[in-house]
Amino acid sequence: MIPGKSQLRMSTASNLRFISQTALLLLLAPVLSHAADERGKWFDVEFPHDSPVVSVGFDFGPSTITSRGPSMVIDLHAAHTLRNVGTKPICGLTLRVEAQDLSPHGRGSVIKPSLFVLPGEEFPVKVDMQLVRPISAARSESAMVQVTIDCALFSDLKAYGPDKLNSKRTLMVYEMEARRDRQFLTRLLDGGRLPELREELNFGNQDFIPRQLGLELLTGPRTIPAREQALTVSPVNFPKGPVQPLGGAAQVAGNEVRAPRVDIRNVSKLHVVSVAMGWIVRDGHGTDFVAGALTSRLPIGPVQTSFISEAGTLRFSLPSGAPMVIDRLMTFVNDVEFADGTVWIPSRDDIEAATQDYILRRELATSPEEQRLASIYRREGTDGLKKELKRVSLSNSKPN
Amino acid sequence: MSTPAAEHPSIEILSLYATGDLPFVQRFRTSVHVRHCAACEQHVLTFQSTKAELRRESQGEVLTGYEAIADWQALEADMLGNIRVGVAASRCIENVGRRSRPGFRLAWGTGMAALFMAGWVARVPADESGRLISVLRRVVGLDQAPFNGTVLRSTRDGISVKARGATLTILHPESAVISMSGPASVTARYVDDDSGQVTITNVYGQ
């Protein structure tokens, strides 16, 4: 291993468990002997030599390898300690997780938004994952699972990394939402609007979490269900948005949505390079779920109209696993990237004006940063929240 | 359209309907009802989802290995080979005894075929019929082999991507909020209790 690479360092207990599990697998499948000889090669963390973060600690925790039928199950619970060795504060980081058995068809990532790590500071990142692979599958020389940096976003919104997962854009959107929400909460605190603050942060209620749904995304050609029918997609407009949805349609059958298409218009004077369309799904009981946002690379000139369509099939279910009957589909512009590299996100006023539905407004405004600040408010109250907002404000004001 | 509760098929009938195990007449009657009854449709969707879930689980846990899949392909090839041998053999013997009482033989053959078809339609579940038709269509070249695309899924414990017989799952606590984050990616977001930081995990398919 080169110095930049962080090899696994397991605790004694984990080591013993690992060895016993490996021995079991050796009995089950002689083909594994090669893997056992090179057990250090099945997981690897690698950062380039010029990376702004390096791994300074690693705990393998309760990781195990077991066999299940003809498959090997690797349960990995890795806790890294990373250090900012660059010169700028880091406000977001994406680690790419790749398994050689799935490449190039599938991979994963772990994103840490809202970090505010100053140069020299350390921070934890956990990777909890499971890999199920055929015991008999061939192996290459590289590790079975590799973790590496995809993108680090600094407080001046500049980025480092290969950005294979379009992480820079994602981290920028999270950071802008974070700044918007911190500004909003600071305004409430400074103005003494504590009842509004309490309401915004769910009254410190631990049980409150945004509405959950189950998702399945199928790519590749499929048989079209016989009962499929077209459903109109209703636009939710943010009045000051630079891109406006005009409407659209999707094919729906039960809990499946296929081939959604939305017409959009660039109403700004800037060239747009990509648009993320947010989707809201209403179930048979009239409950709305924000299903997420799909980003499309789509150059649109000023005052031009275009459309976004998606391949693949989406299947929705309730948290219980029961299929969700889709009654209505709505779409909104979640964020827009312009040719000059800037990104637009809806302001709090935009969200307020977009819908009369209080619950839906809350869902649209819930960002990762607000989720984090709500957790601090729950644990430490108004004083803790003030302290955190001040800390972040100071971190961001440090010269880059 | 609402239907009086007394007219609803029993839950057993609905479960058999959902899995395609009802005989033709009963299946037709149930399908007419389900098409117009939201409550029964919901039951059927639940049964189908559960069945699909179990099938996926069993594929993920047992048949993920290339060996298992390879065995199935060998078995399937063997079956198709036997069908071809049968067809070739019937061609070889079709000229034998052609001159003896052709009218009687034709009537007898048609009658037997009609009886077989009636029995098949009344007794064999649609699922099985569909599978056989699919195999026969592939034998004569009307259908292509099923495409195994990439599947992204959220479960209570994690989000996973399954491709090429392997599955990568990034785990999360039950409180995680699941959403789409791209045309081929699923996201889970949660606050880590230990660090107080937000963690966002993604899986991507191609």
Short mmCIF file of N, CA, C and O in Angstrom, two decimals, chain A residues 126-200:
data_model
loop_
_atom_site.label_atom_id
_atom_site.label_comp_id
_atom_site.label_asym_id
_atom_site.label_seq_id
_atom_site.Cartn_x
_atom_site.Cartn_y
_atom_site.Cartn_z
N LYS A 126 -18.86 7.50 8.62
CA LYS A 126 -19.13 6.06 8.75
C LYS A 126 -19.59 5.49 7.41
O LYS A 126 -20.34 6.15 6.69
N VAL A 127 -19.14 4.30 7.10
CA VAL A 127 -19.64 3.59 5.91
C VAL A 127 -20.21 2.27 6.39
O VAL A 127 -19.47 1.37 6.79
N ASP A 128 -21.54 2.17 6.41
CA ASP A 128 -22.21 0.93 6.80
C ASP A 128 -22.79 0.31 5.53
O ASP A 128 -23.69 0.90 4.92
N MET A 129 -22.29 -0.81 5.16
CA MET A 129 -22.75 -1.40 3.90
C MET A 129 -22.73 -2.93 3.93
O MET A 129 -22.11 -3.54 4.82
N GLN A 130 -23.40 -3.50 2.96
CA GLN A 130 -23.42 -4.95 2.82
C GLN A 130 -23.23 -5.28 1.34
O GLN A 130 -23.88 -4.66 0.49
N LEU A 131 -22.35 -6.22 1.08
CA LEU A 131 -22.16 -6.67 -0.30
C LEU A 131 -22.48 -8.15 -0.37
O LEU A 131 -21.93 -8.95 0.39
N VAL A 132 -23.41 -8.51 -1.25
CA VAL A 132 -23.73 -9.92 -1.49
C VAL A 132 -23.18 -10.27 -2.86
O VAL A 132 -23.57 -9.64 -3.86
N ARG A 133 -22.26 -11.22 -2.92
CA ARG A 133 -21.66 -11.57 -4.20
C ARG A 133 -21.57 -13.09 -4.32
O ARG A 133 -21.48 -13.80 -3.30
N PRO A 134 -21.60 -13.59 -5.55
CA PRO A 134 -21.47 -15.05 -5.72
C PRO A 134 -20.11 -15.50 -5.25
O PRO A 134 -19.10 -14.87 -5.56
N ILE A 135 -20.08 -16.61 -4.50
CA ILE A 135 -18.80 -17.13 -4.00
C ILE A 135 -17.88 -17.47 -5.17
O ILE A 135 -16.68 -17.24 -5.12
N SER A 136 -18.49 -17.97 -6.25
CA SER A 136 -17.67 -18.45 -7.37
C SER A 136 -17.27 -17.35 -8.33
O SER A 136 -16.57 -17.61 -9.30
N ALA A 137 -17.73 -16.11 -8.08
CA ALA A 137 -17.42 -15.05 -9.04
C ALA A 137 -15.93 -14.77 -9.07
O ALA A 137 -15.26 -14.81 -8.04
N ALA A 138 -15.46 -14.46 -10.24
CA ALA A 138 -14.02 -14.20 -10.41
C ALA A 138 -13.65 -12.89 -9.73
O ALA A 138 -14.48 -12.00 -9.58
N ARG A 139 -12.40 -12.82 -9.29
CA ARG A 139 -11.91 -11.60 -8.63
C ARG A 139 -10.75 -11.02 -9.40
O ARG A 139 -9.93 -11.76 -9.95
N SER A 140 -10.66 -9.71 -9.38
CA SER A 140 -9.48 -9.09 -9.98
C SER A 140 -8.49 -8.79 -8.85
O SER A 140 -8.75 -9.09 -7.68
N GLU A 141 -7.39 -8.19 -9.19
CA GLU A 141 -6.34 -7.90 -8.21
C GLU A 141 -6.78 -6.81 -7.22
O GLU A 141 -6.33 -6.77 -6.09
N SER A 142 -7.67 -5.92 -7.68
CA SER A 142 -8.07 -4.80 -6.81
C SER A 142 -9.01 -5.28 -5.70
O SER A 142 -9.52 -6.39 -5.75
N ALA A 143 -9.22 -4.40 -4.70
CA ALA A 143 -10.07 -4.76 -3.55
C ALA A 143 -11.51 -4.97 -4.00
O ALA A 143 -11.96 -4.36 -4.97
N MET A 144 -12.24 -5.82 -3.25
CA MET A 144 -13.64 -6.07 -3.59
C MET A 144 -14.46 -4.79 -3.45
O MET A 144 -15.36 -4.52 -4.23
N VAL A 145 -14.18 -4.03 -2.40
CA VAL A 145 -14.89 -2.76 -2.17
C VAL A 145 -13.85 -1.65 -2.04
O VAL A 145 -12.89 -1.79 -1.27
N GLN A 146 -14.03 -0.61 -2.80
CA GLN A 146 -13.09 0.51 -2.74
C GLN A 146 -13.84 1.79 -2.39
O GLN A 146 -14.92 2.05 -2.93
N VAL A 147 -13.26 2.54 -1.46
CA VAL A 147 -13.84 3.84 -1.09
C VAL A 147 -12.82 4.91 -1.44
O VAL A 147 -11.64 4.78 -1.11
N THR A 148 -13.29 5.94 -2.11
CA THR A 148 -12.39 7.02 -2.48
C THR A 148 -13.16 8.35 -2.52
O THR A 148 -14.39 8.35 -2.46
N ILE A 149 -12.42 9.44 -2.61
CA ILE A 149 -13.08 10.75 -2.62
C ILE A 149 -13.64 11.02 -4.02
O ILE A 149 -12.99 10.73 -5.03
N ASP A 150 -14.87 11.52 -4.06
CA ASP A 150 -15.43 11.93 -5.35
C ASP A 150 -15.42 13.44 -5.48
O ASP A 150 -15.15 13.97 -6.54
N CYS A 151 -15.71 14.12 -4.36
CA CYS A 151 -15.71 15.58 -4.41
C CYS A 151 -15.67 16.16 -2.99
O CYS A 151 -16.30 15.63 -2.09
N ALA A 152 -14.89 17.22 -2.85
CA ALA A 152 -14.92 18.00 -1.60
C ALA A 152 -15.29 19.42 -1.99
O ALA A 152 -14.72 19.97 -2.94
N LEU A 153 -16.26 20.00 -1.28
CA LEU A 153 -16.68 21.37 -1.59
C LEU A 153 -16.18 22.29 -0.47
O LEU A 153 -16.35 21.99 0.71
N PHE A 154 -15.52 23.37 -0.88
CA PHE A 154 -14.97 24.31 0.10
C PHE A 154 -15.97 25.43 0.34
O PHE A 154 -16.94 25.59 -0.41
N SER A 155 -15.68 26.22 1.38
CA SER A 155 -16.65 27.27 1.75
C SER A 155 -16.75 28.37 0.70
O SER A 155 -17.73 29.12 0.68
N ASP A 156 -15.75 28.46 -0.22
CA ASP A 156 -15.89 29.45 -1.30
C ASP A 156 -16.60 28.85 -2.52
O ASP A 156 -16.59 29.41 -3.60
N LEU A 157 -17.22 27.68 -2.33
CA LEU A 157 -17.97 26.95 -3.35
C LEU A 157 -17.10 26.45 -4.51
O LEU A 157 -17.61 26.11 -5.57
N LYS A 158 -15.81 26.40 -4.28
CA LYS A 158 -14.93 25.73 -5.25
C LYS A 158 -14.81 24.28 -4.79
O LYS A 158 -15.08 23.96 -3.63
N ALA A 159 -14.41 23.42 -5.74
CA ALA A 159 -14.44 21.99 -5.42
C ALA A 159 -13.17 21.29 -5.83
O ALA A 159 -12.43 21.76 -6.70
N TYR A 160 -12.93 20.13 -5.19
CA TYR A 160 -11.82 19.25 -5.54
C TYR A 160 -12.40 17.86 -5.79
O TYR A 160 -13.32 17.43 -5.11
N GLY A 161 -11.81 17.13 -6.74
CA GLY A 161 -12.19 15.73 -6.91
C GLY A 161 -12.58 15.39 -8.32
O GLY A 161 -12.88 16.28 -9.12
N PRO A 162 -12.58 14.08 -8.64
CA PRO A 162 -12.90 13.67 -10.01
C PRO A 162 -14.37 13.91 -10.38
O PRO A 162 -14.71 13.98 -11.55
N ASP A 163 -15.25 14.01 -9.40
CA ASP A 163 -16.67 14.34 -9.62
C ASP A 163 -17.36 13.39 -10.61
O ASP A 163 -18.13 13.81 -11.45
N LYS A 164 -17.09 12.10 -10.47
CA LYS A 164 -17.70 11.12 -11.38
C LYS A 164 -19.20 10.98 -11.14
O LYS A 164 -19.93 10.46 -11.97
N LEU A 165 -19.66 11.36 -9.95
CA LEU A 165 -21.07 11.20 -9.59
C LEU A 165 -21.83 12.52 -9.65
O LEU A 165 -22.91 12.63 -9.09
N ASN A 166 -21.27 13.51 -10.30
CA ASN A 166 -21.89 14.85 -10.37
C ASN A 166 -22.09 15.41 -8.96
O ASN A 166 -23.08 16.08 -8.65
N SER A 167 -21.12 15.11 -8.10
CA SER A 167 -21.25 15.48 -6.69
C SER A 167 -21.12 16.97 -6.44
O SER A 167 -21.69 17.49 -5.49
N LYS A 168 -20.34 17.66 -7.28
CA LYS A 168 -20.13 19.08 -7.03
C LYS A 168 -21.47 19.82 -7.05
O LYS A 168 -21.77 20.62 -6.16
N ARG A 169 -22.27 19.50 -8.05
CA ARG A 169 -23.57 20.16 -8.17
C ARG A 169 -24.45 19.83 -6.96
O ARG A 169 -25.08 20.69 -6.37
N THR A 170 -24.45 18.54 -6.59
CA THR A 170 -25.26 18.09 -5.45
C THR A 170 -24.83 18.80 -4.17
O THR A 170 -25.67 19.33 -3.42
N LEU A 171 -23.51 18.85 -3.93
CA LEU A 171 -23.00 19.49 -2.71
C LEU A 171 -23.30 20.99 -2.72
O LEU A 171 -23.59 21.58 -1.67
N MET A 172 -23.24 21.60 -3.92
CA MET A 172 -23.53 23.03 -4.01
C MET A 172 -24.99 23.33 -3.65
O MET A 172 -25.29 24.28 -2.94
N VAL A 173 -25.89 22.47 -4.14
CA VAL A 173 -27.32 22.66 -3.83
C VAL A 173 -27.54 22.52 -2.32
O VAL A 173 -28.21 23.34 -1.70
N TYR A 174 -26.92 21.48 -1.73
CA TYR A 174 -27.08 21.29 -0.28
C TYR A 174 -26.53 22.50 0.48
O TYR A 174 -27.12 22.96 1.46
N GLU A 175 -25.38 23.02 0.04
CA GLU A 175 -24.76 24.13 0.74
C GLU A 175 -25.61 25.40 0.62
O GLU A 175 -25.77 26.15 1.59
N MET A 176 -26.18 25.61 -0.57
CA MET A 176 -27.01 26.81 -0.73
C MET A 176 -28.30 26.71 0.09
O MET A 176 -28.76 27.69 0.67
N GLU A 177 -28.87 25.51 0.11
CA GLU A 177 -30.06 25.30 0.97
C GLU A 177 -29.69 25.53 2.43
O GLU A 177 -30.46 26.12 3.20
N ALA A 178 -28.50 25.07 2.81
CA ALA A 178 -28.04 25.21 4.20
C ALA A 178 -27.90 26.70 4.55
O ALA A 178 -28.36 27.14 5.62
N ARG A 179 -27.31 27.46 3.66
CA ARG A 179 -27.13 28.89 3.93
C ARG A 179 -28.48 29.60 4.01
O ARG A 179 -28.69 30.46 4.86
N ARG A 180 -29.40 29.22 3.11
CA ARG A 180 -30.75 29.80 3.14
C ARG A 180 -31.43 29.53 4.47
O ARG A 180 -31.99 30.43 5.10
N ASP A 181 -31.33 28.27 4.94
CA ASP A 181 -32.06 27.90 6.16
C ASP A 181 -31.39 28.46 7.42
O ASP A 181 -32.08 28.83 8.37
N ARG A 182 -30.06 28.56 7.40
CA ARG A 182 -29.37 29.17 8.55
C ARG A 182 -29.75 30.65 8.66
O ARG A 182 -30.00 31.16 9.75
N GLN A 183 -29.80 31.30 7.50
CA GLN A 183 -30.17 32.72 7.47
C GLN A 183 -31.60 32.91 8.00
O GLN A 183 -31.86 33.81 8.79
N PHE A 184 -32.47 32.03 7.59
CA PHE A 184 -33.88 32.12 8.01
C PHE A 184 -34.00 31.92 9.52
O PHE A 184 -34.67 32.70 10.21
N LEU A 185 -33.29 30.91 10.05
CA LEU A 185 -33.38 30.64 11.49
C LEU A 185 -32.70 31.76 12.31
O LEU A 185 -33.20 32.12 13.38
N THR A 186 -31.60 32.29 11.77
CA THR A 186 -30.93 33.41 12.45
C THR A 186 -31.88 34.61 12.53
O THR A 186 -31.96 35.30 13.56
N ARG A 187 -32.62 34.82 11.44
CA ARG A 187 -33.58 35.94 11.40
C ARG A 187 -34.67 35.75 12.46
O ARG A 187 -35.06 36.68 13.14
N LEU A 188 -35.13 34.52 12.59
CA LEU A 188 -36.17 34.23 13.60
C LEU A 188 -35.61 34.46 15.01
O LEU A 188 -36.28 35.05 15.87
N LEU A 189 -34.37 34.00 15.22
CA LEU A 189 -33.75 34.15 16.56
C LEU A 189 -33.51 35.62 16.88
O LEU A 189 -33.86 36.09 17.96
N ASP A 190 -32.93 36.32 15.92
CA ASP A 190 -32.59 37.73 16.15
C ASP A 190 -33.86 38.57 16.35
O ASP A 190 -33.84 39.55 17.10
N GLY A 191 -34.91 38.19 15.66
CA GLY A 191 -36.16 38.96 15.76
C GLY A 191 -37.01 38.53 16.95
O GLY A 191 -38.13 39.03 17.10
N GLY A 192 -36.52 37.57 17.74
CA GLY A 192 -37.26 37.11 18.91
C GLY A 192 -38.55 36.38 18.53
O GLY A 192 -39.48 36.28 19.32
N ARG A 193 -38.59 35.82 17.32
CA ARG A 193 -39.81 35.12 16.86
C ARG A 193 -39.74 33.65 17.27
O ARG A 193 -39.72 32.74 16.44
N LEU A 194 -39.70 33.44 18.59
CA LEU A 194 -39.46 32.09 19.10
C LEU A 194 -40.60 31.10 18.81
O LEU A 194 -40.33 29.93 18.52
N PRO A 195 -41.89 31.53 18.87
CA PRO A 195 -42.94 30.56 18.53
C PRO A 195 -42.78 30.03 17.10
O PRO A 195 -42.95 28.84 16.84
N GLU A 196 -42.41 30.92 16.17
CA GLU A 196 -42.20 30.49 14.77
C GLU A 196 -41.00 29.55 14.67
O GLU A 196 -41.02 28.58 13.92
N LEU A 197 -39.96 29.86 15.46
CA LEU A 197 -38.75 29.03 15.46
C LEU A 197 -39.07 27.62 15.95
O LEU A 197 -38.68 26.62 15.35
N ARG A 198 -39.86 27.60 17.06
CA ARG A 198 -40.23 26.29 17.63
C ARG A 198 -41.03 25.47 16.61
O ARG A 198 -40.80 24.28 16.45
N GLU A 199 -41.95 26.15 15.95
CA GLU A 199 -42.78 25.45 14.95
C GLU A 199 -41.90 24.95 13.80
O GLU A 199 -42.07 23.83 13.32
N GLU A 200 -40.98 25.80 13.36
CA GLU A 200 -40.09 25.44 12.25
C GLU A 200 -39.25 24.22 12.59
O GLU A 200 -38.97 23.38 11.74
#
